[in-house]
Every structure is written in C-alpha cells, then in structure tokens.
mmCIF file of C-alpha atoms in Angstrom:
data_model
loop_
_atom_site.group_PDB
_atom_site.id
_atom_site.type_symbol
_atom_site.label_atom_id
_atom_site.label_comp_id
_atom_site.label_asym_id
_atom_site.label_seq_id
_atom_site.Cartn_x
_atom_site.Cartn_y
_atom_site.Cartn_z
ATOM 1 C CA UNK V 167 -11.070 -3.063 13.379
ATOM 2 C CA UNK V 168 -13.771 -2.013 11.067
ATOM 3 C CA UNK V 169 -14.135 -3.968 7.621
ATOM 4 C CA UNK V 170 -14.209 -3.099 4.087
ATOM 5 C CA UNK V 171 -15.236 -4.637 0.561
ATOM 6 C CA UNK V 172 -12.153 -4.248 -1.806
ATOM 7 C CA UNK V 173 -13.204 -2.239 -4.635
ATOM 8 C CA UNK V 174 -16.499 -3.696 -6.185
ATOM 9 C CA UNK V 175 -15.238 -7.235 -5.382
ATOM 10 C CA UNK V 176 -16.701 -9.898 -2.569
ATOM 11 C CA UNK V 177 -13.377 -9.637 -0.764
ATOM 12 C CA UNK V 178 -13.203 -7.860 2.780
ATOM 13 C CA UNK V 179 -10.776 -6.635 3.854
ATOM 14 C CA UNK V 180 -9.612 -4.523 7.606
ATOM 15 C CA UNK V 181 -9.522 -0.771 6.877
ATOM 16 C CA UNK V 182 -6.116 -0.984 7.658
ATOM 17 C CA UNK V 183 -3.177 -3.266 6.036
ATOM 18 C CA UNK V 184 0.324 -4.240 7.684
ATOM 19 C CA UNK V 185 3.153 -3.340 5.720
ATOM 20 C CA UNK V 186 6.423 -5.387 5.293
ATOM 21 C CA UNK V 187 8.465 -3.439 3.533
ATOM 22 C CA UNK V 188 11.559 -3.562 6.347
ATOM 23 C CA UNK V 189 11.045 -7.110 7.318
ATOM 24 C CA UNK V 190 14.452 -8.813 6.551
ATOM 25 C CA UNK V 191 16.466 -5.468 7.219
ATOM 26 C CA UNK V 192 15.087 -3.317 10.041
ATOM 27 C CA UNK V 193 12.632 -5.157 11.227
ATOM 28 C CA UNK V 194 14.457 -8.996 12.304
ATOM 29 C CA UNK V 195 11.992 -12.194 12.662
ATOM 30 C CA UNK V 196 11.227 -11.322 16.685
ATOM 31 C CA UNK V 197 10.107 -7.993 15.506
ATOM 32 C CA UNK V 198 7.930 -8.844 12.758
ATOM 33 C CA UNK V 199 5.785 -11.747 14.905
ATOM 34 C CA UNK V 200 5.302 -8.887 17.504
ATOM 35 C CA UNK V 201 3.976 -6.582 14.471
ATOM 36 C CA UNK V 202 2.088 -9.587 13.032
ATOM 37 C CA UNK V 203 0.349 -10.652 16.411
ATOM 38 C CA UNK V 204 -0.393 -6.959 17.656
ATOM 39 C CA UNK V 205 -2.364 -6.670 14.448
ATOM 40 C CA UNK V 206 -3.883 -9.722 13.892
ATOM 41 C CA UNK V 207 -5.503 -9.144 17.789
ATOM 42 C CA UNK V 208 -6.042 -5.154 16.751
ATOM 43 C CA UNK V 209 -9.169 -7.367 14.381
ATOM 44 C CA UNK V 210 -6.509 -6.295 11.128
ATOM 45 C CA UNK V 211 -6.366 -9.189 8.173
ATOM 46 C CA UNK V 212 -4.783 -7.526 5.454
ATOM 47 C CA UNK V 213 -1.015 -7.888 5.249
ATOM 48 C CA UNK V 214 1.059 -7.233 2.088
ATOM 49 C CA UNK V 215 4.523 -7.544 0.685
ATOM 50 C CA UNK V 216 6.408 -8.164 -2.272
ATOM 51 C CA UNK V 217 8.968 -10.552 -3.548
ATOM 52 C CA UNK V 218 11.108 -7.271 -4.042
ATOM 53 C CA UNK V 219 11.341 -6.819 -0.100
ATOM 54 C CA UNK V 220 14.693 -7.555 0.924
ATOM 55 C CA UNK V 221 15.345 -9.955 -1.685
ATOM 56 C CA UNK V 222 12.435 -12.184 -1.014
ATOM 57 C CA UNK V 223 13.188 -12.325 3.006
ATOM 58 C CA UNK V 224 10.317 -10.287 3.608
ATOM 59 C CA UNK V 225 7.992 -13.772 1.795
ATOM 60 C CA UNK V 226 10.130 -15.812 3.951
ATOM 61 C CA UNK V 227 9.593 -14.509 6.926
ATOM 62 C CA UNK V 228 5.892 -13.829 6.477
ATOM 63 C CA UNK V 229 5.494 -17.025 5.598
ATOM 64 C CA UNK V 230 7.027 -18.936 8.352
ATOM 65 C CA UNK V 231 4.919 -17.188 10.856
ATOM 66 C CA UNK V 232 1.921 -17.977 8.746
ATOM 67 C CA UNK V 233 3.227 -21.639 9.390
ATOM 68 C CA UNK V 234 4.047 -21.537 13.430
ATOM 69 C CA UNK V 235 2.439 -18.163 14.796
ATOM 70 C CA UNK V 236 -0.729 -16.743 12.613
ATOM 71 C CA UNK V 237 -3.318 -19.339 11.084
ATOM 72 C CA UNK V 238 -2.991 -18.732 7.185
ATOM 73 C CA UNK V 239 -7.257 -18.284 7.787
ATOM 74 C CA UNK V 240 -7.455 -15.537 9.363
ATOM 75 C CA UNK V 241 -4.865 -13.500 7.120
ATOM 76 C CA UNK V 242 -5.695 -11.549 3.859
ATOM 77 C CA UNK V 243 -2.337 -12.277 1.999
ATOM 78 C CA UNK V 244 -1.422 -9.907 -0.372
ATOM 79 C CA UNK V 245 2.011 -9.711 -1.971
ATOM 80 C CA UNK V 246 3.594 -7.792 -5.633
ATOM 81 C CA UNK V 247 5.997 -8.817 -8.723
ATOM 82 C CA UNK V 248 7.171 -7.316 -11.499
ATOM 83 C CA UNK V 249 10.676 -6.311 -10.153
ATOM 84 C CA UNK V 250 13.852 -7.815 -11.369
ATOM 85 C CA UNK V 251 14.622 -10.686 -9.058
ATOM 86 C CA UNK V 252 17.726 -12.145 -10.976
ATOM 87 C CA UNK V 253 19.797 -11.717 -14.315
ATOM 88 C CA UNK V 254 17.874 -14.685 -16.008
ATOM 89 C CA UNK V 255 15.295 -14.472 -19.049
ATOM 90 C CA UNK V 256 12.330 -14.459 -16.320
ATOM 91 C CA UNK V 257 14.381 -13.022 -13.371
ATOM 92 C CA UNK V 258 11.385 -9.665 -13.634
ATOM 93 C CA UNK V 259 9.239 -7.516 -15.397
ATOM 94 C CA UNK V 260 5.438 -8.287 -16.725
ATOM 95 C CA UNK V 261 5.949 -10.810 -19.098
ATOM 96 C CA UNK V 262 4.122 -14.107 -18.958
ATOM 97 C CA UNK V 263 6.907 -15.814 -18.595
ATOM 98 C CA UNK V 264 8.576 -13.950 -15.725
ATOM 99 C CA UNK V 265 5.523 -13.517 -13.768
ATOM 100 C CA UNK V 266 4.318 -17.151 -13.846
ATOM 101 C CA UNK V 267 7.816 -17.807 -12.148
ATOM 102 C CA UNK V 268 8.079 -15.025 -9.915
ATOM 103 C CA UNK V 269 4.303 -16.801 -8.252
ATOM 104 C CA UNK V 270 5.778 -20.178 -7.629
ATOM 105 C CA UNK V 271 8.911 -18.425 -6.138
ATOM 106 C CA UNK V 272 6.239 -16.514 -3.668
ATOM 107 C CA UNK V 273 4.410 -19.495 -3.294
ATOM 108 C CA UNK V 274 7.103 -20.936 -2.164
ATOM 109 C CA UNK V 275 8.543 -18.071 0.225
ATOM 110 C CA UNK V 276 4.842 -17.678 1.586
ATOM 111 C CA UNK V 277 4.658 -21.303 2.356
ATOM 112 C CA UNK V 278 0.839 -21.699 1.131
ATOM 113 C CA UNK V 279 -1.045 -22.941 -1.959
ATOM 114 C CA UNK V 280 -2.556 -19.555 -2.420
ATOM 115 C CA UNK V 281 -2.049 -16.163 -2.726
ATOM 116 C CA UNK V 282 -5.057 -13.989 -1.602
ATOM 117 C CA UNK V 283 -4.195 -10.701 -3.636
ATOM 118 C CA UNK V 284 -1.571 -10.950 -6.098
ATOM 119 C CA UNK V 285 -0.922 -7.199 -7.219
ATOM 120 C CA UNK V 286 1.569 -6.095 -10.195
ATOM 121 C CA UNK V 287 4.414 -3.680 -8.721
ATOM 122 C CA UNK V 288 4.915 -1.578 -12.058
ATOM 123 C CA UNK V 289 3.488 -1.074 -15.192
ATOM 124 C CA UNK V 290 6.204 -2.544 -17.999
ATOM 125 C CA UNK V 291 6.445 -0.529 -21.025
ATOM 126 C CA UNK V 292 8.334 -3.410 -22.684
ATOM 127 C CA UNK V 293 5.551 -5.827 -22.454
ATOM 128 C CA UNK V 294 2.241 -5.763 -24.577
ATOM 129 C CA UNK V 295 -0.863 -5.539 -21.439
ATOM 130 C CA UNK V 296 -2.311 -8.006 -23.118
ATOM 131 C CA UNK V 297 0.614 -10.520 -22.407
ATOM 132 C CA UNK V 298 0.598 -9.436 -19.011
ATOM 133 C CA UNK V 299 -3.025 -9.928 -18.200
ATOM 134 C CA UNK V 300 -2.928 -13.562 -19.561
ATOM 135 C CA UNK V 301 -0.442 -14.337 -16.618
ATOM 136 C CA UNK V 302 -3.046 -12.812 -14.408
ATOM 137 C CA UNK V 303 -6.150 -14.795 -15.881
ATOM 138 C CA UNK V 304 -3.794 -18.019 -15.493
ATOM 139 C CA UNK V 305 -3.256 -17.583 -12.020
ATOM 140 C CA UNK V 306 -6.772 -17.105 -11.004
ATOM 141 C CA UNK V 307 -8.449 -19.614 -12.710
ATOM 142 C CA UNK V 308 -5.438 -22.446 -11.699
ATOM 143 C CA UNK V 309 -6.619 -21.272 -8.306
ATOM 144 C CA UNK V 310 -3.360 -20.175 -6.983
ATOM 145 C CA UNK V 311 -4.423 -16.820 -6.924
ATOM 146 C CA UNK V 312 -8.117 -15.616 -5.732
ATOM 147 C CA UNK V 313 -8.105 -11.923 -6.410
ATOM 148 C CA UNK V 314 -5.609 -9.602 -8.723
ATOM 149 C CA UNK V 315 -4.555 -5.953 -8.520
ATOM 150 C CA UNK V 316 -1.926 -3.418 -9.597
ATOM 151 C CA UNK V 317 0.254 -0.889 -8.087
ATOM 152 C CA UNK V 318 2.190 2.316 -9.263
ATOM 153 C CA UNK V 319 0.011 2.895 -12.294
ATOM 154 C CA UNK V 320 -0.538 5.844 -14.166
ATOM 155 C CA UNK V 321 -4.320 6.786 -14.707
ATOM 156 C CA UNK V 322 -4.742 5.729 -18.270
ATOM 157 C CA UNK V 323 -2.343 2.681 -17.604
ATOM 158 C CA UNK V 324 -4.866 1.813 -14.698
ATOM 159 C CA UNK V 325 -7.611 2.468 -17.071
ATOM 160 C CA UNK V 326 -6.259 0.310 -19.690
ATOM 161 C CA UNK V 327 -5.402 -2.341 -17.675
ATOM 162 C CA UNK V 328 -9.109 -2.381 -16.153
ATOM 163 C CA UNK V 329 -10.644 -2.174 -19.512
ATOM 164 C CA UNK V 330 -8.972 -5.525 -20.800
ATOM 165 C CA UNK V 331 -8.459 -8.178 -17.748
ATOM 166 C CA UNK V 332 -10.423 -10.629 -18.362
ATOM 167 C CA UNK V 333 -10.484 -11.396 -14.381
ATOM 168 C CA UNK V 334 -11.158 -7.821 -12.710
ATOM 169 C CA UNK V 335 -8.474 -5.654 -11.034
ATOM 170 C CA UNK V 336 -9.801 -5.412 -7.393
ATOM 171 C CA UNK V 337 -7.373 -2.936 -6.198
ATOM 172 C CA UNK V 338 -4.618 -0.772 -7.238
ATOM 173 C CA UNK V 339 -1.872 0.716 -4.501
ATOM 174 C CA UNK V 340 -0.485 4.197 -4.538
ATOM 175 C CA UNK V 341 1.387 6.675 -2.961
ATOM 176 C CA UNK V 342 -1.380 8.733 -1.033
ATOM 177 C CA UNK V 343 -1.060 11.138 1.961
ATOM 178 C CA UNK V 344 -1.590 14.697 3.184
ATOM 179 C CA UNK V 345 1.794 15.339 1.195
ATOM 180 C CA UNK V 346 0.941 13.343 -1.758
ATOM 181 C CA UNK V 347 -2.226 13.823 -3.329
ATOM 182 C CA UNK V 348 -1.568 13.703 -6.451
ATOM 183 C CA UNK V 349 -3.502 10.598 -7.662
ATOM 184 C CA UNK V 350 -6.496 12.089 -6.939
ATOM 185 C CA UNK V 351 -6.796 14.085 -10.190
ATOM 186 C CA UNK V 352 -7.117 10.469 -12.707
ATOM 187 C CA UNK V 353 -6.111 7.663 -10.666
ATOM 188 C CA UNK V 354 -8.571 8.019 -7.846
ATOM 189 C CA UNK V 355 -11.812 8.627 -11.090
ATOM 190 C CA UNK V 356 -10.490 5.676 -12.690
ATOM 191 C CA UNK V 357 -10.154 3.467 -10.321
ATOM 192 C CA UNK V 358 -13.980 4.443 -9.072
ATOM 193 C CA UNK V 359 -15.092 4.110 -13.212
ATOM 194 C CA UNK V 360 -14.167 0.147 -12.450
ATOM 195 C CA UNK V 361 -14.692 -0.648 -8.810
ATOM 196 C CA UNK V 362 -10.958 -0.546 -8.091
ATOM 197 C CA UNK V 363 -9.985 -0.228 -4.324
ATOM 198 C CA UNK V 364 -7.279 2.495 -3.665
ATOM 199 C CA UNK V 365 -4.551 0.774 -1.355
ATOM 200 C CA UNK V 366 -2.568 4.099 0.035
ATOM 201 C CA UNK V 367 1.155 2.917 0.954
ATOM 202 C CA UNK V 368 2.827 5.941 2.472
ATOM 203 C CA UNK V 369 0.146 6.937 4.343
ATOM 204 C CA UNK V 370 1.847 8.848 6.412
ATOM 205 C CA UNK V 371 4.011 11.089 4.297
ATOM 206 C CA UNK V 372 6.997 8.562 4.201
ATOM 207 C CA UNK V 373 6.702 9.479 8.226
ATOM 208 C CA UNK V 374 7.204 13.194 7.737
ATOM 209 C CA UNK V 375 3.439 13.360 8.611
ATOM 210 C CA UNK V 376 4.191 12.316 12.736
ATOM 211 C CA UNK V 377 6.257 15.588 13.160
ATOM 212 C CA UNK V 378 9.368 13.898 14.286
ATOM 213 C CA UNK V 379 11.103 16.090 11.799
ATOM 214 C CA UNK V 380 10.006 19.246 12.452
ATOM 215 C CA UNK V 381 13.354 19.899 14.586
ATOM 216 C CA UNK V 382 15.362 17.665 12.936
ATOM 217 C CA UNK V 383 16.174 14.450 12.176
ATOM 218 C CA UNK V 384 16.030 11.591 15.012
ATOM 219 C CA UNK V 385 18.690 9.286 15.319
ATOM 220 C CA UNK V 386 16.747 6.172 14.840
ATOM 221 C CA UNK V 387 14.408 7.531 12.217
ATOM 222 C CA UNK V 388 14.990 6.474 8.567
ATOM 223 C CA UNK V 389 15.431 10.065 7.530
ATOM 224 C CA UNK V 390 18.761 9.152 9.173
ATOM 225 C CA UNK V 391 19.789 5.971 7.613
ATOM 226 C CA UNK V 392 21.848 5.840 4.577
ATOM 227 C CA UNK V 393 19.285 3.175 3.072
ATOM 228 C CA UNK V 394 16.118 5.597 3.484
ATOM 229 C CA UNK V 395 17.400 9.088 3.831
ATOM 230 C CA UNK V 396 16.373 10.091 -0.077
ATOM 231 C CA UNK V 397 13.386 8.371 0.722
ATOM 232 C CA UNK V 398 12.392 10.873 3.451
ATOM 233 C CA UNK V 399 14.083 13.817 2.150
ATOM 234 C CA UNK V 400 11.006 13.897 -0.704
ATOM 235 C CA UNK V 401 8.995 15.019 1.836
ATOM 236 C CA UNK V 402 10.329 17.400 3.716
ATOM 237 C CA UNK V 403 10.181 20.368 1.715
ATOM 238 C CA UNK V 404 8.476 23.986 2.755
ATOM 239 C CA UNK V 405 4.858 22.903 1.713
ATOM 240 C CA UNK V 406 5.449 19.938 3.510
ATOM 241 C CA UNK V 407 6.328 21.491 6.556
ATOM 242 C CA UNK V 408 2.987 23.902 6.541
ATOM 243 C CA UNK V 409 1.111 21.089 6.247
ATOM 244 C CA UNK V 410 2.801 19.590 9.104
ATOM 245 C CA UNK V 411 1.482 22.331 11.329
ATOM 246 C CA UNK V 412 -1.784 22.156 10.537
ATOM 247 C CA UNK V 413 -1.912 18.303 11.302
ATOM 248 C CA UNK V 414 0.240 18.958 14.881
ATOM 249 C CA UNK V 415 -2.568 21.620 15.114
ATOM 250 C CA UNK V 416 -5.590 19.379 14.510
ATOM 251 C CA UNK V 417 -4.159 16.620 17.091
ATOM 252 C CA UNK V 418 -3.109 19.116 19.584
ATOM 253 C CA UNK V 419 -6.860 20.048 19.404
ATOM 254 C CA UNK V 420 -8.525 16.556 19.428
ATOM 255 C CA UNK V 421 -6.289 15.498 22.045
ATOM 256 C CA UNK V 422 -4.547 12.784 19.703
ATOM 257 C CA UNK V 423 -1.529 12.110 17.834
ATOM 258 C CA UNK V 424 -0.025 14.294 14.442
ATOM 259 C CA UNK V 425 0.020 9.976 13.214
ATOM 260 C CA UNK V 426 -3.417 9.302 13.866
ATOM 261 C CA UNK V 427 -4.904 12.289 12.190
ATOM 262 C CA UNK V 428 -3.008 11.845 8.861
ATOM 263 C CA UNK V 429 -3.558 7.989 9.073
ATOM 264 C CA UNK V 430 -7.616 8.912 9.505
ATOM 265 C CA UNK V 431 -7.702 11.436 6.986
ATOM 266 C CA UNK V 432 -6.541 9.059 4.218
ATOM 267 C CA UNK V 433 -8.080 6.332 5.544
ATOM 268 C CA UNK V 434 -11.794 7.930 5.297
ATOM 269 C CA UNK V 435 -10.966 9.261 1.951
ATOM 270 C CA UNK V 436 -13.275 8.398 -1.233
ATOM 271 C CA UNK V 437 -12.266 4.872 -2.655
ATOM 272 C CA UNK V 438 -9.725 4.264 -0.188
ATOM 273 C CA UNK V 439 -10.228 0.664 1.428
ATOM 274 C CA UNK V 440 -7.184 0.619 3.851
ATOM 275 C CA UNK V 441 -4.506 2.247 3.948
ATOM 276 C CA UNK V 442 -0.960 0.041 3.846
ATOM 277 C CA UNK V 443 0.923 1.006 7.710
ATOM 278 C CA UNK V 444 4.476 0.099 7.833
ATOM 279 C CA UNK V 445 6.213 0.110 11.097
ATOM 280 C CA UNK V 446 9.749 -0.162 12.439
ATOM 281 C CA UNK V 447 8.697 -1.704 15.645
ATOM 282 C CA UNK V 448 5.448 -2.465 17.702
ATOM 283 C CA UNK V 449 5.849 0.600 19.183
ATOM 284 C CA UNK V 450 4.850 2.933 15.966
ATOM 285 C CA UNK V 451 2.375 -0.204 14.745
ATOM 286 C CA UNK V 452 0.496 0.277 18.141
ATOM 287 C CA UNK V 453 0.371 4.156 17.402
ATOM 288 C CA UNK V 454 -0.644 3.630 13.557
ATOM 289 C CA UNK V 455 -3.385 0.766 15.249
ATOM 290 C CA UNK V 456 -4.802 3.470 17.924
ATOM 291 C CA UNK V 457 -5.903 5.837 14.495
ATOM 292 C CA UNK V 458 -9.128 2.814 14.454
ATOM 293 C CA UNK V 459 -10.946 5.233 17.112
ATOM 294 C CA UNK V 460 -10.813 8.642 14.998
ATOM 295 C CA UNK V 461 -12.824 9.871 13.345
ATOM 296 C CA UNK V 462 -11.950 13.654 11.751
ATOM 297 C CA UNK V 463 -14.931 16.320 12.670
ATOM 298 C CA UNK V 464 -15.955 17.581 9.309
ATOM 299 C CA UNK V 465 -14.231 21.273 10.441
ATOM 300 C CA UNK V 466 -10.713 19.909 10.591
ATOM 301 C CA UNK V 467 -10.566 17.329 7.258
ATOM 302 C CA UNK V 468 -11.875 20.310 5.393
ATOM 303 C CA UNK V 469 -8.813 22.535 6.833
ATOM 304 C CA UNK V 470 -6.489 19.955 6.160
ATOM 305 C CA UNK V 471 -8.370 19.706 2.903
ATOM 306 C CA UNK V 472 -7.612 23.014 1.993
ATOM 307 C CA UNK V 473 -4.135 23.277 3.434
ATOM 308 C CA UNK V 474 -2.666 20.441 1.282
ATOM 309 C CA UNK V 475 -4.607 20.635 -1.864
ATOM 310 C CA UNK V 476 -3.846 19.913 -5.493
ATOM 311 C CA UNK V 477 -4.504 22.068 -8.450
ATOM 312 C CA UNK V 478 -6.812 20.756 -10.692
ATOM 313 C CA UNK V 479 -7.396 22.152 -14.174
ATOM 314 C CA UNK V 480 -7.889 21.282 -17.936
ATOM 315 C CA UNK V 481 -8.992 18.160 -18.658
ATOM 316 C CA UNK V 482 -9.922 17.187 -14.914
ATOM 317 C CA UNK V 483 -12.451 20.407 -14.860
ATOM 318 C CA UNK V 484 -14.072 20.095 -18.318
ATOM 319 C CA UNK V 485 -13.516 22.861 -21.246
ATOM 320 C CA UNK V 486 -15.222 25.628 -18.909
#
C-alpha cells in the first residue's frame, strides 16, 4: 500500500486507514484480528478509533491485539475524545479537565505509552478553544501523544482551531464521499490554508456507494439493523441513487467493483491522505483493500465529478 505525509507534518501514513467503529458490537475479537492482520499484510498502518466506540471496547480490543497479535511498531495509532463517557465532572466534552482524563483512560484501553494521533471528536461550544488546545499542547509535549488532529469541524471552527494550537493540527476527519461532498466548499480550503490532512470516514456513502441497496435492503447489511438503519437511510435518497448508477456504470466498465471506484475516487481527491474503511468482516475489508490497484481514467472521475457535484456560490466564488 502506497504511503502518504499527513497534512504538512513528518508523519506517514498508508493511503488507507482501518476503521473500528463496530469492534465490540458487530465485529467480536476473532473478527477484528482477521481485519487487523489482513491489513497490516495489505502494507496499511493507519488504524483509528475512539473511546466513544462501544463504550471503550473498541480501545480494548485494539489494544490487546497490539499486545499479542500486531507489534505496536508497525501501527499508526490513531484514536478520538470529546464524547461523554460518564455522568462525572470530566466524564466528556473539550475541557482540560475532561480530556486529560479521557487520554489516560485510552492509554489505558490501548495498552501503550503513546498515542500516535490523538484527534478531537467534536467541536464544544461550551468550552473556550483556547482551554481546549492547552490539553492538546500538554499531551504532546509530556510525550504521550506525538501528533494532534480534529474531527467533525465546521470550516471556520477548523480554521480557528488551526490558527491558535500552539502544536499544529495534522489532520482533521470528515464525512466525505460521492454522496457527501459537502466539505469541499470551506473545510477542504482550510484545511489546505494550514497543511491539514483530510481523513474521509464514510468513504463509501455509509455503504450505499457498493449498490447493495439498489433493490433493497440485504438482510445482513446495517441498513437492516435497528442500531444503523437511520444511519443508512441518509443516504439513500433519489440523488443518491443517480449517483449510484453512474458508479455501477464506471465499474461495470473498468471491470471492477461499484466499492472500489467510490473508495478511489475519494481517495485520490485533493488533500485527502487516506480515507478511514470500516468493515463488518474480512470479507468487505479485502474488497475495500483491492481499491489499492485503481486508479480512475481522467474520463470517468470527471463524470462522476459532474454527476455528484455541489453548488458553490457567494462567498466560495468571490463577489463576481
């Protein structure tokens, strides 16, 4: 798997991240080391998580194959806070306070000394940035974290944030697909203004973008569970399906999958470093892993281009 910096910073990074959203709920701990080991030998090093992920069992379990089945070395470990853990005075949110205890509590999970990417989950409106970015500075420079990011942040709250850390934001993760492009009009310019690398999660549409939904919904999809349905269902709307098409279209005509053409396009996208796969089984993660060997001809990304672009207008376009 090909390499990338991470944003303007000395870290690299594989073009494509593991995802461990589902570990602890879908995905059980036999599961996950088959996900783990498949990309790990696929040449991937970036995995993230959060302590959000099923209540911190996500860390856990990441962690303990860190210890027995993956050397910590050879693993970029990324994981995100900010999330209400508990009912305490530092059970969540951006606060020094609450952050500085929701690192040892991943520390802990993760089973290592370090985290390689620490990113905040949310931007907290109840907090002063300023606060928040002096947890950050403290974490890097006590060592027990080596690089900081963000996730889920407006344009001018990535902007801000970027304009006062004292220890640069290396990477910022959004929702980013074929169906979701909507970043693109500030978040994507501000994040190239300060060298931020653009983390998609949802690359592929929530899954929406593989086609299984075209006819309906599959059984053993999460469009079918009670736990993920809404999450799907934001997807599949008319627009959606059009853009569907085109991508079943495009793979039908490279002789690939609908996955591995989505995955590509966002993955070769300006500022994009890698985008964040997430996989019910080794199964999908093998399919997500085969995308490495695509590359879109320029004919087809500009159709899907066109076919699932946003409007763009006052102030993105200037007074003209």
């Amino acid at each position: 798997m090909e390499k990338r910096q991470l944003g303007r910073s000395g870290l690299r990074i594989s073009r494509m991240a593991l995802g461990t959203m589902t570990w602890g709920g879908d995905t059980d701990p036999d599961e996950a080391a088959s996900q783990l080991v498949a990309f790990v030998d696929a040449g991937g090093t970036l995995v993230d998580t959060a302590d959000l992920y099923a209540g911190g069992e996500a860390e856990r379990m990441l962690g303990e194959l860190l210890s027995d089945l993956v050397p910590r070395e050879d693993i970029v470990l990324a994981t995100k806070t900010v999330a209400r853990r508990g009912d305490g005075p530092f059970g969540g949110g951006a606060s020094r306070g609450a952050l500085l205890s929701a690192l040892e509590g991943s520390l802990r999970r993760l089973r290592t000394d370090h985290i390689d990417l620490w990113q905040l989950h949310a931007w907290d409106s109840c907090v002063p940035i300023e606060e928040t970015l002096s947890a950050l500075d403290y974490a890097v420079t006590s060592g027990k974290v080596r690089y900081v990011g963000v996730s889920n942040y407006a344009g001018w709250q990535l902007a801000t944030a970027a304009s006062l850390a004292t220890v640069p934001l290396v990477s910022g993760q959004f929702e980013y697909s074929l169906l979701e492009r909507g970043i693109e009009r500030e978040v994507v310019p501000a994040a190239a203004h300060h060298g931020i690398g653009v983390l998609p999660w949802a690359p592929l549409g929530r899954g929406v973008l593989t086609g299984k939904y075209r006819t309906g919904t599959p059984a053993d999809s999460r469009g079918a569970s009670s736990e993920y349905a809404g999450y799907v269902e934001h997807h599949r709307t008319e627009r959606a399906a059009r853009i569907v098409q085109a991508v079943v279209t495009a793979a039908e005509g490279l002789g690939t999958s609908p996955l591995a053409v989505a995955l590509a396009w966002v993955r070769d996208r300006p500022g994009v470093a890698a985008p964040v796969v997430g996989a019910r089984d080794t199964g999908q993660l093998t399919g997500s892993l085969a995308a490495e060997d695509l590359t879109l001809p320029p004919a087809i990304r500009s159709a899907l281009d066109d076919v699932s672009g946003v409007g763009f207008g006052y102030p993105e376009r200037g007074t003209r």
